[in-house]
Short mmCIF file of N, CA and C in Angstrom, two decimals:
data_model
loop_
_atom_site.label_atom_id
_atom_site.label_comp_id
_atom_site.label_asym_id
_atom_site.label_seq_id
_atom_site.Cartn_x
_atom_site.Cartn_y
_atom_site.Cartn_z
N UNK A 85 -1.19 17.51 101.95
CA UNK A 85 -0.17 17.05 101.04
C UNK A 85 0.11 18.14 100.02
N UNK A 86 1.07 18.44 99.31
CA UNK A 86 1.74 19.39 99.31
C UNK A 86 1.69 18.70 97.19
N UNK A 87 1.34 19.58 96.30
CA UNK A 87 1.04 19.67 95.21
C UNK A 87 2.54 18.84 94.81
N UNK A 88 2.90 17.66 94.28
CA UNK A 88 3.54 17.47 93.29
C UNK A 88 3.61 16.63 92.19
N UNK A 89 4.24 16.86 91.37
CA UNK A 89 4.13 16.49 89.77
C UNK A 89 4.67 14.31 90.02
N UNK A 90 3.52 13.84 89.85
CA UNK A 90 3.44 12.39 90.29
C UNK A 90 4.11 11.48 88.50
N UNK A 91 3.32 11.85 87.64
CA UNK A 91 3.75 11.24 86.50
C UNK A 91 5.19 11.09 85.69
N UNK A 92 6.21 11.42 86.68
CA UNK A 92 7.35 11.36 85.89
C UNK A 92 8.56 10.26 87.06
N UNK A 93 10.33 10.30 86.62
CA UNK A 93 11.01 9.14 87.30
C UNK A 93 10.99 9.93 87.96
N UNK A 94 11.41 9.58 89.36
CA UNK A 94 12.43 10.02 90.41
C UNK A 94 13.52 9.09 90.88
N UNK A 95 14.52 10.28 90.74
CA UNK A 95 16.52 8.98 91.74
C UNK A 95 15.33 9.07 92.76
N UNK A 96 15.93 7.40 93.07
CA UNK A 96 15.35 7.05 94.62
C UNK A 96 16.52 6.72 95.20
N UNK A 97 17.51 6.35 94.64
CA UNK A 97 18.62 6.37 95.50
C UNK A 97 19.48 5.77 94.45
N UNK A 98 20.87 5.61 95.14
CA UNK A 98 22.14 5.10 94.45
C UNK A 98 22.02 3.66 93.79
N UNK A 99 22.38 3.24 92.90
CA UNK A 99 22.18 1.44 92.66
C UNK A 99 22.85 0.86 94.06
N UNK A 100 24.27 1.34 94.43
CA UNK A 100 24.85 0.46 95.73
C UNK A 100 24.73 0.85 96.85
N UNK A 101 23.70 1.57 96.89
CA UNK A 101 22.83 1.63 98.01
C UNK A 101 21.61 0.87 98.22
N UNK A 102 21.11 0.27 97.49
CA UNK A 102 19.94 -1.32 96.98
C UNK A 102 20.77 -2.37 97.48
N UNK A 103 20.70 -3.11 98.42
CA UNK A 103 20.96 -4.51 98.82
C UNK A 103 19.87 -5.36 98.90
N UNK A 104 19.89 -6.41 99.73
CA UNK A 104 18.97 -7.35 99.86
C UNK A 104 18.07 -6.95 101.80
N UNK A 105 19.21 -5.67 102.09
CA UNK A 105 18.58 -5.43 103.28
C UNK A 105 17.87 -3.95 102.83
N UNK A 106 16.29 -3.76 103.70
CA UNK A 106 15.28 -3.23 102.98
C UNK A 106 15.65 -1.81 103.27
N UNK A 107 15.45 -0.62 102.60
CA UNK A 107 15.50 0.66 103.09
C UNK A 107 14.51 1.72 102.41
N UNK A 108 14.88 2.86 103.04
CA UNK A 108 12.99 3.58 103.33
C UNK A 108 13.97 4.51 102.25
N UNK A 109 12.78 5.32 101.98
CA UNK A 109 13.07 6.82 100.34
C UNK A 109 11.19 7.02 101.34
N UNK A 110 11.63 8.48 101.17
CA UNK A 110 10.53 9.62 101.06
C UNK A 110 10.61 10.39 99.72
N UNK A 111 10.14 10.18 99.19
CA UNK A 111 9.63 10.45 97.84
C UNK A 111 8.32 11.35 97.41
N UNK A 112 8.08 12.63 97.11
CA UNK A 112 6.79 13.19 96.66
C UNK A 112 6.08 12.98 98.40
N UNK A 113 6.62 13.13 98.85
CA UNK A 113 5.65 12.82 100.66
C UNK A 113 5.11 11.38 100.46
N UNK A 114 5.57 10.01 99.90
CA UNK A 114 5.03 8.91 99.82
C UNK A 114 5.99 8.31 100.46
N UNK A 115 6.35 7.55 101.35
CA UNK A 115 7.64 6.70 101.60
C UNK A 115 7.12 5.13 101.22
N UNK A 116 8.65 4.76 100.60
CA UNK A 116 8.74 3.59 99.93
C UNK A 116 9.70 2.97 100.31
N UNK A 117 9.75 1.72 99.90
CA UNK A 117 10.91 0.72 100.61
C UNK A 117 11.73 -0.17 99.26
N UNK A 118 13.22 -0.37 99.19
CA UNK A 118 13.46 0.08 98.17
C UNK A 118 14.65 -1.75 98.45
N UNK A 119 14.65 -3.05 97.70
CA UNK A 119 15.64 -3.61 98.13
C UNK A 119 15.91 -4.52 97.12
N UNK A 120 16.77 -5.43 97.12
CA UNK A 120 16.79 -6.27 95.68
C UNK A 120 16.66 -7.78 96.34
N UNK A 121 16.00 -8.76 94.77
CA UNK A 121 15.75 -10.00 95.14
C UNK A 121 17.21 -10.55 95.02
N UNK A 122 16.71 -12.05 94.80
CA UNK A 122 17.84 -12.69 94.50
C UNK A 122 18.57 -12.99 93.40
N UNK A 123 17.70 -12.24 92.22
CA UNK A 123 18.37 -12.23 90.62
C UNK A 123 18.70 -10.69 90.69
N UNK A 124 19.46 -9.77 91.99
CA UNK A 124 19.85 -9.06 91.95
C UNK A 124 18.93 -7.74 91.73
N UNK A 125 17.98 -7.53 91.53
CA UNK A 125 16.74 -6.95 90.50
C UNK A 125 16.24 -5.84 91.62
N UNK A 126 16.16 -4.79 91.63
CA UNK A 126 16.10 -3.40 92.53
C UNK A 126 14.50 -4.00 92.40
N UNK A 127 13.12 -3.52 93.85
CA UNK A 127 12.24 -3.74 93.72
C UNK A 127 11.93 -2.12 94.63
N UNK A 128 10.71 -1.91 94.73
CA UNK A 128 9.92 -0.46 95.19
C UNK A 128 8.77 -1.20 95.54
N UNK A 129 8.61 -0.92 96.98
CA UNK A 129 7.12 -0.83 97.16
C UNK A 129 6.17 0.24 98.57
N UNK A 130 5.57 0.16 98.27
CA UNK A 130 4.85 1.07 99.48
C UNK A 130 5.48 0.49 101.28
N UNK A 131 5.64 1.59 101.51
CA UNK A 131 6.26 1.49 102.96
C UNK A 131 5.91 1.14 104.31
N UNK A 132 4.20 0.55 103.90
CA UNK A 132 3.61 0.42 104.86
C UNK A 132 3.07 -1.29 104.95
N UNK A 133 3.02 -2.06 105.93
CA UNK A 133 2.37 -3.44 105.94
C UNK A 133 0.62 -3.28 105.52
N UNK A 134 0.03 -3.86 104.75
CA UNK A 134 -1.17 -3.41 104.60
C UNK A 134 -1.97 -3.89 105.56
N UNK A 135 -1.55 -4.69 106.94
CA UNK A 135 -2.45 -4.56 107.89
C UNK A 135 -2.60 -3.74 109.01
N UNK A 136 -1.76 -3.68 109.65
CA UNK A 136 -1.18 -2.52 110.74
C UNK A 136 -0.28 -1.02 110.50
N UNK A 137 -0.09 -1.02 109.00
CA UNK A 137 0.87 0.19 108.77
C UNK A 137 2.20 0.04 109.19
N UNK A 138 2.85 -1.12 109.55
CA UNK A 138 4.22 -0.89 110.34
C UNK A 138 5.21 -0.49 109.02
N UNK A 139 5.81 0.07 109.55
CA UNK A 139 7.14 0.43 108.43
C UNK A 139 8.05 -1.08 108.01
N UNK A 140 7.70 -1.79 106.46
CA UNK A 140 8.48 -2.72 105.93
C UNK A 140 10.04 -2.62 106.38
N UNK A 141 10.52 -1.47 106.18
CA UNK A 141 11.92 -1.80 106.51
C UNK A 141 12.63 -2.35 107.66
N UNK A 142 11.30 -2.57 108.72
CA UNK A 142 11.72 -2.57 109.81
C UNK A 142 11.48 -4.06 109.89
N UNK A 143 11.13 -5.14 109.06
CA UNK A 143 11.11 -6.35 108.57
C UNK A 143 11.91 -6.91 108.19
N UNK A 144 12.04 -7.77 107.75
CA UNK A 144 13.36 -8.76 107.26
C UNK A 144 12.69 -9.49 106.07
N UNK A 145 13.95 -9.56 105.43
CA UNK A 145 13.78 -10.61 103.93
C UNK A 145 13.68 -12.03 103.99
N UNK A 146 12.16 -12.37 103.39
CA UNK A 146 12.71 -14.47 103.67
C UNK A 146 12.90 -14.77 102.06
N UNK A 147 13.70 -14.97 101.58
CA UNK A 147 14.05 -15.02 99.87
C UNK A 147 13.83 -13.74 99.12
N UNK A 148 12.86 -13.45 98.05
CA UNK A 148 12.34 -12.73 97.30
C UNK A 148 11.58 -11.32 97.82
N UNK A 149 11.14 -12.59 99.21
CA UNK A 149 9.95 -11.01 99.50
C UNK A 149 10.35 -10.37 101.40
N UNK A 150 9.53 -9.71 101.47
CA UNK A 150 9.75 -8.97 102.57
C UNK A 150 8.64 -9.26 103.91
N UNK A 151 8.85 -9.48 105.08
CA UNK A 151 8.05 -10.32 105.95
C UNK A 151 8.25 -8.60 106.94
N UNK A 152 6.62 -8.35 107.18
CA UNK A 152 6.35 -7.13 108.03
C UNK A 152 6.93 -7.26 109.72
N UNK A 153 7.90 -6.54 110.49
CA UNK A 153 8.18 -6.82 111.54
C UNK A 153 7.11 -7.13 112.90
N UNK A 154 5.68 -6.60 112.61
CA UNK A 154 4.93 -6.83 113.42
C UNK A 154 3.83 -7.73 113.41
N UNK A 155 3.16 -8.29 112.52
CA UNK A 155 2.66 -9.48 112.55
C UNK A 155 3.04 -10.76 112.26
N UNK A 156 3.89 -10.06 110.72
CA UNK A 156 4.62 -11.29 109.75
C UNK A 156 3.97 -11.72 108.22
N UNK A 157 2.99 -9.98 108.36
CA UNK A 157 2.40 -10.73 106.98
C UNK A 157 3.75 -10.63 105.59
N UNK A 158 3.27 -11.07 104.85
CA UNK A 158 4.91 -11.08 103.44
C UNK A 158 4.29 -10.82 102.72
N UNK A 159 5.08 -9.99 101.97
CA UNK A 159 4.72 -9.49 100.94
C UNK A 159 5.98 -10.05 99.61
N UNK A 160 5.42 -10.48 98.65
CA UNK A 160 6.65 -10.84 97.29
C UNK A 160 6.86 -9.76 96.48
N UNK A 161 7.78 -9.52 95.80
CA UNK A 161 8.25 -8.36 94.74
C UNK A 161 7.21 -7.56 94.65
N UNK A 162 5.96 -7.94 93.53
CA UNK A 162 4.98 -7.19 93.20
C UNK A 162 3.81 -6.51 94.22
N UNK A 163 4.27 -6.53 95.54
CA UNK A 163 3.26 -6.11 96.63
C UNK A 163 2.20 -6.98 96.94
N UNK A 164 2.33 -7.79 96.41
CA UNK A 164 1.19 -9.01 96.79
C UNK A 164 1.28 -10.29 98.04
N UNK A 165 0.38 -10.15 99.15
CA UNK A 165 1.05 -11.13 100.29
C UNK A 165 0.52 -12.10 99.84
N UNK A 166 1.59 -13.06 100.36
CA UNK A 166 1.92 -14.25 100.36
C UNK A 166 1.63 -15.22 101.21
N UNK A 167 1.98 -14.31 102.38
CA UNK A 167 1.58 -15.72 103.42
C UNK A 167 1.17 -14.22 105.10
N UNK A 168 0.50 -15.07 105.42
CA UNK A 168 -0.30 -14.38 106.74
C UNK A 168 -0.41 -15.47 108.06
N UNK A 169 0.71 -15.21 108.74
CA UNK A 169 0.78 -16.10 109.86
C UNK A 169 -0.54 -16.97 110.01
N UNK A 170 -0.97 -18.32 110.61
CA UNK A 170 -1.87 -19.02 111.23
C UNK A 170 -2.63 -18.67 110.24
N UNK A 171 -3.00 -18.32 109.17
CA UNK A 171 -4.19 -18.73 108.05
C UNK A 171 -3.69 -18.98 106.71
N UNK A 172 -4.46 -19.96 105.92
CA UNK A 172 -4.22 -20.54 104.96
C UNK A 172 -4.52 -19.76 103.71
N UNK A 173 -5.15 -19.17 104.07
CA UNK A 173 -6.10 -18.11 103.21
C UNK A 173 -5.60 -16.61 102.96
N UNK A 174 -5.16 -16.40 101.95
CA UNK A 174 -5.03 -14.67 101.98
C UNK A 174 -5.98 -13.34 101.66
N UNK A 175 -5.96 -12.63 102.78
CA UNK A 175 -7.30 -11.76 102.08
C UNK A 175 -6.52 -10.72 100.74
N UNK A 176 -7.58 -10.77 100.10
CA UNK A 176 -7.08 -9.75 98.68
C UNK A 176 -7.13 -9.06 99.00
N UNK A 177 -7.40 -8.12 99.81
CA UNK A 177 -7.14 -6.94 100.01
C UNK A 177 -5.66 -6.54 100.82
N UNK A 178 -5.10 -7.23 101.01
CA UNK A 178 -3.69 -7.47 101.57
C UNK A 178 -2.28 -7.42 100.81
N UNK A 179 -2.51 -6.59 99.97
CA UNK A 179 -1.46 -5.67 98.88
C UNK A 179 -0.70 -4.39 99.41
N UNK A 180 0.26 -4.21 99.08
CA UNK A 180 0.80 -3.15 99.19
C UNK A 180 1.41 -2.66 97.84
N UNK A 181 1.30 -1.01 97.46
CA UNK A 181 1.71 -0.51 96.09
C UNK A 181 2.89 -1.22 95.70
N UNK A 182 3.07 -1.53 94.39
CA UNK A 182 4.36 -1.86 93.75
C UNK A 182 5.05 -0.89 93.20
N UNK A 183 5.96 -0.37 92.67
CA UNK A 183 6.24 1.41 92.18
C UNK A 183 7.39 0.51 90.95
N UNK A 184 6.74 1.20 89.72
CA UNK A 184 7.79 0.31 88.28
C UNK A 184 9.10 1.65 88.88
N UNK A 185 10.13 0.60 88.45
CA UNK A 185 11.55 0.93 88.98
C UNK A 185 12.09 0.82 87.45
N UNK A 186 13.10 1.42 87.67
CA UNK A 186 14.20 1.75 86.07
C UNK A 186 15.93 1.67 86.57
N UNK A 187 16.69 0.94 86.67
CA UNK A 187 17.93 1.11 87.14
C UNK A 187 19.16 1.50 85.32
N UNK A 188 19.61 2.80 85.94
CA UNK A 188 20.89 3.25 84.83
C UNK A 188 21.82 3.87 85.40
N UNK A 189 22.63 3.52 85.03
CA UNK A 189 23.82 5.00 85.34
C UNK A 189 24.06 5.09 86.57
N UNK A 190 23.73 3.88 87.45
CA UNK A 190 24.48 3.67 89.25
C UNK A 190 23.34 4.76 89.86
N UNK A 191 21.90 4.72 89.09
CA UNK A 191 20.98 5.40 90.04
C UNK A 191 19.45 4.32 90.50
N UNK A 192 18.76 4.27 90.31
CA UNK A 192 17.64 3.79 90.83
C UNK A 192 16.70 4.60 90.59
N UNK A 193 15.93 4.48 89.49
CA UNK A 193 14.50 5.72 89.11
C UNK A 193 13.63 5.18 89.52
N UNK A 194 11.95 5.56 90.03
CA UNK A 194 11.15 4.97 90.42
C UNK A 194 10.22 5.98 90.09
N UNK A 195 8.94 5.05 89.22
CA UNK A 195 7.75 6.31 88.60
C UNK A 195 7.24 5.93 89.73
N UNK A 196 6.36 7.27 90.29
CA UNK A 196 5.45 7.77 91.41
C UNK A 196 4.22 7.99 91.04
N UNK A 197 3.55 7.84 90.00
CA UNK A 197 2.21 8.29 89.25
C UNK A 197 1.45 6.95 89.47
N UNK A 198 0.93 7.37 88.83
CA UNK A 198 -0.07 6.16 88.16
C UNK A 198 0.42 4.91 87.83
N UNK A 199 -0.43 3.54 87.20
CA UNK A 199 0.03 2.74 86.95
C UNK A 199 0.76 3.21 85.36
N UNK A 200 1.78 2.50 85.16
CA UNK A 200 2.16 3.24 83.59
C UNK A 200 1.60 2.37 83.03
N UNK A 201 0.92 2.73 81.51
CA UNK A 201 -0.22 2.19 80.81
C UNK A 201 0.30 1.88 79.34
N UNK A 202 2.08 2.14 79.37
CA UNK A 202 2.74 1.53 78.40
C UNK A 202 3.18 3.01 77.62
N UNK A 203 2.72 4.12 77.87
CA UNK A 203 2.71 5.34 77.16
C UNK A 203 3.99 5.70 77.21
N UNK A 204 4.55 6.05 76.01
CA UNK A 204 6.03 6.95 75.73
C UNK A 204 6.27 7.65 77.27
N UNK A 205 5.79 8.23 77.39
CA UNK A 205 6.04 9.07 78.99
C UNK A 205 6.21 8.18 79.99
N UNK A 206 5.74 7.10 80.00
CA UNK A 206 5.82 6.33 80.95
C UNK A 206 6.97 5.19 81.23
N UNK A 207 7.54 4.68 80.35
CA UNK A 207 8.29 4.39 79.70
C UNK A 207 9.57 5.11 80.02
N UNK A 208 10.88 4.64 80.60
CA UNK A 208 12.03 5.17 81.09
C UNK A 208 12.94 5.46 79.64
N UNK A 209 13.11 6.49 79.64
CA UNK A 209 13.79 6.77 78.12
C UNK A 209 15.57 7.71 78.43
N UNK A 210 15.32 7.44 79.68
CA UNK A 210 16.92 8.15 80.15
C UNK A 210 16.70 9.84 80.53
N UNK A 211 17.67 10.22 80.90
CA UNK A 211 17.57 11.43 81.82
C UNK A 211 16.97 12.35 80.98
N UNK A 212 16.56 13.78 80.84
CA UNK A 212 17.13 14.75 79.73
C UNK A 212 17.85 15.39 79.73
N UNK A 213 18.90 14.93 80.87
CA UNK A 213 20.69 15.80 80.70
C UNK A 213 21.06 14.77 79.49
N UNK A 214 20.70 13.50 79.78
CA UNK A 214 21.64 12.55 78.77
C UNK A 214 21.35 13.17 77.16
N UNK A 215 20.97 13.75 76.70
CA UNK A 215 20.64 14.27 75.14
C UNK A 215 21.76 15.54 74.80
#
């Protein structure tokens, strides 16, 4: 993997390019899946099903969240599954990354770092062309 600077936004894509149908961003060599709920609301999350690795986009939306094309596990907004075919039970370990998103200016920012821990830097404060 190839050295890059993780703690700041990145355009992940256009705002009207975000629908409710899911789509992939390679980002920093991470690919993410990028789509909106039903209060319209841009969401980011890791691109992979956390059981088999299948690529989310290649899934379909049942309301809010995103259902993996190859088993069916779902995942809701915050990367957290929901439901896992034939069991009642979800294992916790059955998350996928959430990535905090920033929508301005008909773009779609998405921090790639760390969790943000509330810090000025972390914190979407607009471009630094906008100054």
């Amino acid at each position: 993997m190839a050295d890059h600077i993780l703690n700041t936004w990145y355009v992940a894509a256009w705002s009207d390019e975000v629908t409710n149908k899911p789509i992939r961003r390679m980002i920093c060599e991470q690919s993410i899946v990028l789509y909106r709920i039903s209060d319209d609301q841009a969401k980011a999350l890791a691109d992979r099903c956390a059981h088999r690795a299948f690529p989310l986009p290649k899934g379909r939306m049942l309301g809010d969240s995103i259902e993996c094309g190859y088993h069916g596990f779902t995942y809701g907004p915050d990367g957290r599954c929901t439901k896992v075919p034939g069991q009642t039970t979800l294992p916790e370990r059955a998350v996928v990354r959430s990535y905090p998103l920033h929508e301005k200016d008909g773009w779609i920012w998405v921090w790639m770092g760390g969790r943000p821990c509330g810090c000025r830097s972390q914190r979407y404060s607009g471009h630094p062309l906008d100054e």
